[in-house]
Amino acid sequence: EAGVVQSPRYKIIEKKQPVAFWCNPISGHNTLYWYLQNLGQGPELLIRYENEEAVDDSQLPKDRFSAERLKGVDSTLKIQPAELGDSAVYLCASSSILGGEQFFGPGTRLTVL
Amino acid sequence: QQQVKQSPQSLIVQKGGIPIINCAYENTAFDYFPWYQQFPGKGPALLIAIRPDVSEKKEGRFTISFNKSAKQFSLHIMDSQPGDSATYFCAVGDNFNKFYFGSGTKLNVKP
């Protein structure tokens, strides 16, 4: 069974530029999560999807961050414009049922210069 | 507000030792307590998890001890190996499967 796929794995951009991350969850997983992981810290939830619906986006900085999950499968997380403080690892996770184990992808390491 | 506090921040043990990592929480609404293991450049991977209806769970060399009244839980790694060197995160989950992660413990098992 293929795991959660994320791309790109690394991204370096200059501040004020836009950036997008892509996630393909495990086949059949209805729930998808985007997390932010700062260096030396645990993951922090940004947004959670149940199929196409964003059911928890309370921690998403909506002035510059946006996300979508068209057709309830793949998801894209966008930052526009990026700031220096956005440098971190962006993790995607998926689970098959509410309350089930969350499977994480390898993450995208973003560096904003 | 930090939902779960994890300690220690780092830990060094000799091969065969038993590292213990502790977590504490306040909100009694949490009902799922997983531990994740993360290697550099990888995403976290579930190691073991427990529900509040049991006080201990063992899977291989990994054991969770859970103290509901104290709102604390801990991870014990028996007969630790150099390959166990990684960062360990505890988490607390509510019935909406929203997880809050601890700040992590970097474990180094020396040969």
PDB file of C-alpha atoms in Angstrom:
ATOM      1  CA  GLU A   1       0.000   0.000   0.000  1.00  0.00           C
ATOM      2  CA  ALA A   2       1.439   3.358  -1.037  1.00  0.00           C
ATOM      3  CA  GLY A   3       1.797   5.886   1.741  1.00  0.00           C
ATOM      4  CA  VAL A   4       0.940   9.558   1.772  1.00  0.00           C
ATOM      5  CA  VAL A   5       2.748  11.310  -1.066  1.00  0.00           C
ATOM      6  CA  GLN A   6       3.872  14.913  -0.858  1.00  0.00           C
ATOM      7  CA  SER A   7       5.624  17.157  -3.314  1.00  0.00           C
ATOM      8  CA  PRO A   8       7.884  18.918  -3.587  1.00  0.00           C
ATOM      9  CA  ARG A   9      10.101  17.570  -0.818  1.00  0.00           C
ATOM     10  CA  TYR A  10      12.066  20.803  -0.598  1.00  0.00           C
ATOM     11  CA  LYS A  11      11.287  24.323  -1.671  1.00  0.00           C
ATOM     12  CA  ILE A  12      13.361  27.489  -1.405  1.00  0.00           C
ATOM     13  CA  ILE A  13      11.736  30.789  -2.230  1.00  0.00           C
ATOM     14  CA  GLU A  14      12.238  34.464  -1.547  1.00  0.00           C
ATOM     15  CA  LYS A  15       9.876  36.277   0.793  1.00  0.00           C
ATOM     16  CA  LYS A  16       6.706  37.655  -0.747  1.00  0.00           C
ATOM     17  CA  GLN A  17       6.693  34.900  -3.373  1.00  0.00           C
ATOM     18  CA  PRO A  18       3.822  32.411  -3.584  1.00  0.00           C
ATOM     19  CA  VAL A  19       4.319  28.699  -2.931  1.00  0.00           C
ATOM     20  CA  ALA A  20       2.133  25.610  -3.165  1.00  0.00           C
ATOM     21  CA  PHE A  21       2.392  22.137  -1.685  1.00  0.00           C
ATOM     22  CA  TRP A  22       0.628  19.053  -2.952  1.00  0.00           C
ATOM     23  CA  CYS A  23      -0.563  15.985  -1.068  1.00  0.00           C
ATOM     24  CA  ASN A  24      -1.981  12.687  -2.250  1.00  0.00           C
ATOM     25  CA  PRO A  25      -3.422  10.731   0.685  1.00  0.00           C
ATOM     26  CA  ILE A  26      -3.612   6.977   1.053  1.00  0.00           C
ATOM     27  CA  SER A  27      -6.256   5.554  -1.261  1.00  0.00           C
ATOM     28  CA  GLY A  28      -9.624   5.393   0.423  1.00  0.00           C
ATOM     29  CA  HIS A  29      -8.760   7.778   3.253  1.00  0.00           C
ATOM     30  CA  ASN A  30     -11.516  10.324   3.620  1.00  0.00           C
ATOM     31  CA  THR A  31      -9.846  12.509   6.220  1.00  0.00           C
ATOM     32  CA  LEU A  32      -6.867  14.657   5.283  1.00  0.00           C
ATOM     33  CA  TYR A  33      -4.801  16.912   7.518  1.00  0.00           C
ATOM     34  CA  TRP A  34      -2.214  19.597   6.918  1.00  0.00           C
ATOM     35  CA  TYR A  35       0.232  20.222   9.744  1.00  0.00           C
ATOM     36  CA  LEU A  36       3.012  22.735  10.281  1.00  0.00           C
ATOM     37  CA  GLN A  37       6.147  21.529  12.040  1.00  0.00           C
ATOM     38  CA  ASN A  38       8.672  24.079  13.182  1.00  0.00           C
ATOM     39  CA  LEU A  39      12.221  22.961  13.903  1.00  0.00           C
ATOM     40  CA  GLY A  40      12.396  21.103  17.195  1.00  0.00           C
ATOM     41  CA  GLN A  41       8.650  21.185  17.709  1.00  0.00           C
ATOM     42  CA  GLY A  42       5.716  18.875  17.319  1.00  0.00           C
ATOM     43  CA  PRO A  43       3.288  19.149  14.398  1.00  0.00           C
ATOM     44  CA  GLU A  44       0.502  21.724  14.700  1.00  0.00           C
ATOM     45  CA  LEU A  45      -2.749  21.289  12.826  1.00  0.00           C
ATOM     46  CA  LEU A  46      -3.494  23.847  10.130  1.00  0.00           C
ATOM     47  CA  ILE A  47      -6.599  22.357   8.525  1.00  0.00           C
ATOM     48  CA  ARG A  48      -8.584  19.124   8.450  1.00  0.00           C
ATOM     49  CA  TYR A  49     -10.768  17.870   5.616  1.00  0.00           C
ATOM     50  CA  GLU A  50     -13.551  15.316   5.668  1.00  0.00           C
ATOM     51  CA  ASN A  51     -13.836  14.481   1.975  1.00  0.00           C
ATOM     52  CA  GLU A  52     -14.086  17.876   0.233  1.00  0.00           C
ATOM     53  CA  GLU A  53     -15.205  19.799   3.296  1.00  0.00           C
ATOM     54  CA  ALA A  54     -12.815  21.725   5.515  1.00  0.00           C
ATOM     55  CA  VAL A  55     -14.208  20.836   8.953  1.00  0.00           C
ATOM     56  CA  ASP A  56     -11.508  22.508  11.042  1.00  0.00           C
ATOM     57  CA  ASP A  57      -9.512  25.442   9.717  1.00  0.00           C
ATOM     58  CA  SER A  58      -9.380  27.423  12.930  1.00  0.00           C
ATOM     59  CA  GLN A  59      -5.560  27.416  12.993  1.00  0.00           C
ATOM     60  CA  LEU A  60      -5.071  28.340   9.345  1.00  0.00           C
ATOM     61  CA  PRO A  61      -3.783  31.938   8.904  1.00  0.00           C
ATOM     62  CA  LYS A  62      -6.363  32.819   6.310  1.00  0.00           C
ATOM     63  CA  ASP A  63      -4.810  36.121   5.313  1.00  0.00           C
ATOM     64  CA  ARG A  64      -2.011  34.324   3.484  1.00  0.00           C
ATOM     65  CA  PHE A  65      -2.766  30.596   3.614  1.00  0.00           C
ATOM     66  CA  SER A  66      -5.366  28.742   1.585  1.00  0.00           C
ATOM     67  CA  ALA A  67      -6.108  25.108   0.938  1.00  0.00           C
ATOM     68  CA  GLU A  68      -8.358  23.049  -1.246  1.00  0.00           C
ATOM     69  CA  ARG A  69      -9.295  19.433  -1.661  1.00  0.00           C
ATOM     70  CA  LEU A  70     -11.148  19.123  -4.919  1.00  0.00           C
ATOM     71  CA  LYS A  71     -12.976  15.829  -5.459  1.00  0.00           C
ATOM     72  CA  GLY A  72     -12.064  14.767  -1.946  1.00  0.00           C
ATOM     73  CA  VAL A  73      -8.746  13.173  -2.879  1.00  0.00           C
ATOM     74  CA  ASP A  74      -5.633  15.287  -3.520  1.00  0.00           C
ATOM     75  CA  SER A  75      -5.096  18.496  -1.644  1.00  0.00           C
ATOM     76  CA  THR A  76      -3.078  21.652  -2.192  1.00  0.00           C
ATOM     77  CA  LEU A  77      -1.876  24.088   0.456  1.00  0.00           C
ATOM     78  CA  LYS A  78      -0.853  27.542  -0.728  1.00  0.00           C
ATOM     79  CA  ILE A  79       0.937  30.452   0.879  1.00  0.00           C
ATOM     80  CA  GLN A  80       0.757  33.885  -0.733  1.00  0.00           C
ATOM     81  CA  PRO A  81       2.801  35.865   0.006  1.00  0.00           C
ATOM     82  CA  ALA A  82       5.351  33.854   1.974  1.00  0.00           C
ATOM     83  CA  GLU A  83       7.093  35.406   4.958  1.00  0.00           C
ATOM     84  CA  LEU A  84      10.395  34.528   6.610  1.00  0.00           C
ATOM     85  CA  GLY A  85       8.552  32.993   9.548  1.00  0.00           C
ATOM     86  CA  ASP A  86       6.843  30.476   7.264  1.00  0.00           C
ATOM     87  CA  SER A  87      10.062  28.473   6.989  1.00  0.00           C
ATOM     88  CA  ALA A  88       9.123  25.058   8.369  1.00  0.00           C
ATOM     89  CA  VAL A  89       8.129  21.553   7.360  1.00  0.00           C
ATOM     90  CA  TYR A  90       4.586  21.166   6.066  1.00  0.00           C
ATOM     91  CA  LEU A  91       3.199  17.714   6.749  1.00  0.00           C
ATOM     92  CA  CYS A  92       0.190  16.058   5.231  1.00  0.00           C
ATOM     93  CA  ALA A  93      -1.563  13.164   6.954  1.00  0.00           C
ATOM     94  CA  SER A  94      -4.609  11.047   6.223  1.00  0.00           C
ATOM     95  CA  SER A  95      -6.847   8.641   8.099  1.00  0.00           C
ATOM     96  CA  SER A  96      -9.566   6.264   7.001  1.00  0.00           C
ATOM     97  CA  ILE A  97     -12.182   6.929   9.695  1.00  0.00           C
ATOM     98  CA  LEU A  98     -12.857   9.551  12.275  1.00  0.00           C
ATOM     99  CA  GLY A  99     -10.774   8.573  15.290  1.00  0.00           C
ATOM    100  CA  GLY A 100      -8.426   6.396  13.287  1.00  0.00           C
ATOM    101  CA  GLU A 101      -4.660   6.341  13.042  1.00  0.00           C
ATOM    102  CA  GLN A 102      -3.167   9.257  11.146  1.00  0.00           C
ATOM    103  CA  PHE A 103      -0.568   8.338   8.533  1.00  0.00           C
ATOM    104  CA  PHE A 104       1.937  11.065   7.727  1.00  0.00           C
ATOM    105  CA  GLY A 105       3.738  11.898   4.537  1.00  0.00           C
ATOM    106  CA  PRO A 106       7.446  12.838   4.487  1.00  0.00           C
ATOM    107  CA  GLY A 107       6.671  16.540   4.464  1.00  0.00           C
ATOM    108  CA  THR A 108       7.787  19.527   2.398  1.00  0.00           C
ATOM    109  CA  ARG A 109      10.614  21.544   3.877  1.00  0.00           C
ATOM    110  CA  LEU A 110      10.078  25.214   3.018  1.00  0.00           C
ATOM    111  CA  THR A 111      12.852  27.769   3.307  1.00  0.00           C
ATOM    112  CA  VAL A 112      11.919  31.411   2.835  1.00  0.00           C
ATOM    113  CA  LEU A 113      14.875  33.722   2.186  1.00  0.00           C
TER     114      LEU A 113
ATOM    115  CA  GLN B   1      -2.172  27.129  25.073  1.00  0.00           C
ATOM    116  CA  GLN B   2      -0.156  23.946  25.057  1.00  0.00           C
ATOM    117  CA  GLN B   3      -2.509  20.972  25.391  1.00  0.00           C
ATOM    118  CA  VAL B   4       0.164  18.428  26.286  1.00  0.00           C
ATOM    119  CA  LYS B   5       3.515  18.905  28.002  1.00  0.00           C
ATOM    120  CA  GLN B   6       6.320  16.498  27.170  1.00  0.00           C
ATOM    121  CA  SER B   7       9.583  15.832  28.981  1.00  0.00           C
ATOM    122  CA  PRO B   8      12.479  15.502  28.797  1.00  0.00           C
ATOM    123  CA  GLN B   9      13.481  17.464  25.741  1.00  0.00           C
ATOM    124  CA  SER B  10      16.410  15.126  25.093  1.00  0.00           C
ATOM    125  CA  LEU B  11      17.607  11.817  26.462  1.00  0.00           C
ATOM    126  CA  ILE B  12      20.790   9.807  26.136  1.00  0.00           C
ATOM    127  CA  VAL B  13      20.920   6.160  27.168  1.00  0.00           C
ATOM    128  CA  GLN B  14      23.244   3.260  26.648  1.00  0.00           C
ATOM    129  CA  LYS B  15      22.201   0.318  24.504  1.00  0.00           C
ATOM    130  CA  GLY B  16      19.951  -1.960  26.539  1.00  0.00           C
ATOM    131  CA  GLY B  17      18.774   0.864  28.786  1.00  0.00           C
ATOM    132  CA  ILE B  18      15.121   1.796  29.321  1.00  0.00           C
ATOM    133  CA  PRO B  19      14.407   5.385  28.289  1.00  0.00           C
ATOM    134  CA  ILE B  20      11.204   6.850  29.705  1.00  0.00           C
ATOM    135  CA  ILE B  21       9.403   9.809  28.173  1.00  0.00           C
ATOM    136  CA  ASN B  22       6.590  11.530  30.007  1.00  0.00           C
ATOM    137  CA  CYS B  23       3.568  13.553  28.956  1.00  0.00           C
ATOM    138  CA  ALA B  24       0.934  15.403  30.927  1.00  0.00           C
ATOM    139  CA  TYR B  25      -2.361  16.940  29.861  1.00  0.00           C
ATOM    140  CA  GLU B  26      -5.220  18.845  31.460  1.00  0.00           C
ATOM    141  CA  ASN B  27      -8.327  18.372  29.348  1.00  0.00           C
ATOM    142  CA  THR B  28     -10.203  15.236  30.398  1.00  0.00           C
ATOM    143  CA  ALA B  29     -12.077  15.251  27.072  1.00  0.00           C
ATOM    144  CA  PHE B  30      -9.080  13.664  25.387  1.00  0.00           C
ATOM    145  CA  ASP B  31      -9.623   9.980  24.751  1.00  0.00           C
ATOM    146  CA  TYR B  32      -6.769   8.870  22.531  1.00  0.00           C
ATOM    147  CA  PHE B  33      -3.099   8.953  23.452  1.00  0.00           C
ATOM    148  CA  PRO B  34      -0.671   7.994  20.689  1.00  0.00           C
ATOM    149  CA  TRP B  35       3.094   8.045  20.524  1.00  0.00           C
ATOM    150  CA  TYR B  36       4.807   8.849  17.261  1.00  0.00           C
ATOM    151  CA  GLN B  37       8.405   8.199  16.206  1.00  0.00           C
ATOM    152  CA  GLN B  38      10.116  10.502  13.740  1.00  0.00           C
ATOM    153  CA  PHE B  39      13.441  10.021  11.978  1.00  0.00           C
ATOM    154  CA  PRO B  40      15.215  12.959  10.308  1.00  0.00           C
ATOM    155  CA  GLY B  41      13.682  13.817   6.969  1.00  0.00           C
ATOM    156  CA  LYS B  42      10.669  11.589   7.553  1.00  0.00           C
ATOM    157  CA  GLY B  43       7.147  12.186   8.731  1.00  0.00           C
ATOM    158  CA  PRO B  44       6.024  10.945  12.151  1.00  0.00           C
ATOM    159  CA  ALA B  45       4.961   7.283  12.290  1.00  0.00           C
ATOM    160  CA  LEU B  46       2.601   5.802  14.856  1.00  0.00           C
ATOM    161  CA  LEU B  47       4.428   3.658  17.373  1.00  0.00           C
ATOM    162  CA  ILE B  48       1.771   2.722  19.893  1.00  0.00           C
ATOM    163  CA  ALA B  49      -1.449   4.224  21.210  1.00  0.00           C
ATOM    164  CA  ILE B  50      -3.733   3.796  24.194  1.00  0.00           C
ATOM    165  CA  ARG B  51      -7.317   4.620  25.171  1.00  0.00           C
ATOM    166  CA  PRO B  52      -8.131   5.770  28.721  1.00  0.00           C
ATOM    167  CA  ASP B  53      -9.921   2.544  29.660  1.00  0.00           C
ATOM    168  CA  VAL B  54      -6.620   0.697  30.195  1.00  0.00           C
ATOM    169  CA  SER B  55      -3.598   1.572  32.306  1.00  0.00           C
ATOM    170  CA  GLU B  56      -0.912  -0.128  30.265  1.00  0.00           C
ATOM    171  CA  LYS B  57      -0.317  -1.346  26.740  1.00  0.00           C
ATOM    172  CA  LYS B  58       2.663  -3.233  25.370  1.00  0.00           C
ATOM    173  CA  GLU B  59       3.688  -3.718  21.781  1.00  0.00           C
ATOM    174  CA  GLY B  60       7.025  -5.402  21.373  1.00  0.00           C
ATOM    175  CA  ARG B  61       9.650  -3.392  23.250  1.00  0.00           C
ATOM    176  CA  PHE B  62       7.375  -0.368  23.613  1.00  0.00           C
ATOM    177  CA  THR B  63       5.043   0.151  26.563  1.00  0.00           C
ATOM    178  CA  ILE B  64       2.633   2.955  27.378  1.00  0.00           C
ATOM    179  CA  SER B  65       1.742   3.537  31.006  1.00  0.00           C
ATOM    180  CA  PHE B  66      -1.387   5.617  31.532  1.00  0.00           C
ATOM    181  CA  ASN B  67      -2.491   7.276  34.752  1.00  0.00           C
ATOM    182  CA  LYS B  68      -5.963   8.680  34.198  1.00  0.00           C
ATOM    183  CA  SER B  69      -6.311  10.324  37.613  1.00  0.00           C
ATOM    184  CA  ALA B  70      -2.973  12.103  37.278  1.00  0.00           C
ATOM    185  CA  LYS B  71      -3.599  12.899  33.608  1.00  0.00           C
ATOM    186  CA  GLN B  72      -0.201  11.586  32.676  1.00  0.00           C
ATOM    187  CA  PHE B  73       1.124   8.947  30.338  1.00  0.00           C
ATOM    188  CA  SER B  74       4.568   7.719  29.509  1.00  0.00           C
ATOM    189  CA  LEU B  75       6.476   5.705  26.937  1.00  0.00           C
ATOM    190  CA  HIS B  76       9.008   3.077  27.991  1.00  0.00           C
ATOM    191  CA  ILE B  77      11.390   1.500  25.504  1.00  0.00           C
ATOM    192  CA  MET B  78      12.732  -1.812  26.754  1.00  0.00           C
ATOM    193  CA  ASP B  79      16.185  -3.038  25.700  1.00  0.00           C
ATOM    194  CA  SER B  80      16.767   0.127  23.669  1.00  0.00           C
ATOM    195  CA  GLN B  81      18.865  -0.133  20.515  1.00  0.00           C
ATOM    196  CA  PRO B  82      20.850   2.431  18.507  1.00  0.00           C
ATOM    197  CA  GLY B  83      18.177   2.122  15.814  1.00  0.00           C
ATOM    198  CA  ASP B  84      15.671   3.569  18.283  1.00  0.00           C
ATOM    199  CA  SER B  85      17.528   6.894  18.127  1.00  0.00           C
ATOM    200  CA  ALA B  86      14.860   9.291  16.880  1.00  0.00           C
ATOM    201  CA  THR B  87      12.524  12.009  18.072  1.00  0.00           C
ATOM    202  CA  TYR B  88       9.449  10.818  19.932  1.00  0.00           C
ATOM    203  CA  PHE B  89       6.214  12.777  20.155  1.00  0.00           C
ATOM    204  CA  CYS B  90       3.277  12.131  22.391  1.00  0.00           C
ATOM    205  CA  ALA B  91      -0.100  13.399  21.338  1.00  0.00           C
ATOM    206  CA  VAL B  92      -3.576  13.733  22.757  1.00  0.00           C
ATOM    207  CA  GLY B  93      -6.647  13.295  20.621  1.00  0.00           C
ATOM    208  CA  ASP B  94     -10.275  14.212  21.063  1.00  0.00           C
ATOM    209  CA  ASN B  95     -13.318  12.415  19.705  1.00  0.00           C
ATOM    210  CA  PHE B  96     -13.095  14.464  16.516  1.00  0.00           C
ATOM    211  CA  ASN B  97      -9.653  12.985  15.884  1.00  0.00           C
ATOM    212  CA  LYS B  98      -8.025  16.362  16.428  1.00  0.00           C
ATOM    213  CA  PHE B  99      -4.494  15.747  17.693  1.00  0.00           C
ATOM    214  CA  TYR B 100      -2.325  17.996  19.790  1.00  0.00           C
ATOM    215  CA  PHE B 101       1.328  17.030  19.792  1.00  0.00           C
ATOM    216  CA  GLY B 102       3.936  17.441  22.490  1.00  0.00           C
ATOM    217  CA  SER B 103       7.159  19.278  21.802  1.00  0.00           C
ATOM    218  CA  GLY B 104       9.156  16.092  21.256  1.00  0.00           C
ATOM    219  CA  THR B 105      11.984  14.171  22.922  1.00  0.00           C
ATOM    220  CA  LYS B 106      15.178  13.535  21.027  1.00  0.00           C
ATOM    221  CA  LEU B 107      16.480  10.115  22.041  1.00  0.00           C
ATOM    222  CA  ASN B 108      20.063   9.025  21.467  1.00  0.00           C
ATOM    223  CA  VAL B 109      20.882   5.398  22.211  1.00  0.00           C
ATOM    224  CA  LYS B 110      24.629   4.903  22.395  1.00  0.00           C
ATOM    225  CA  PRO B 111      26.126   1.594  21.254  1.00  0.00           C
TER     226      PRO B 111
END
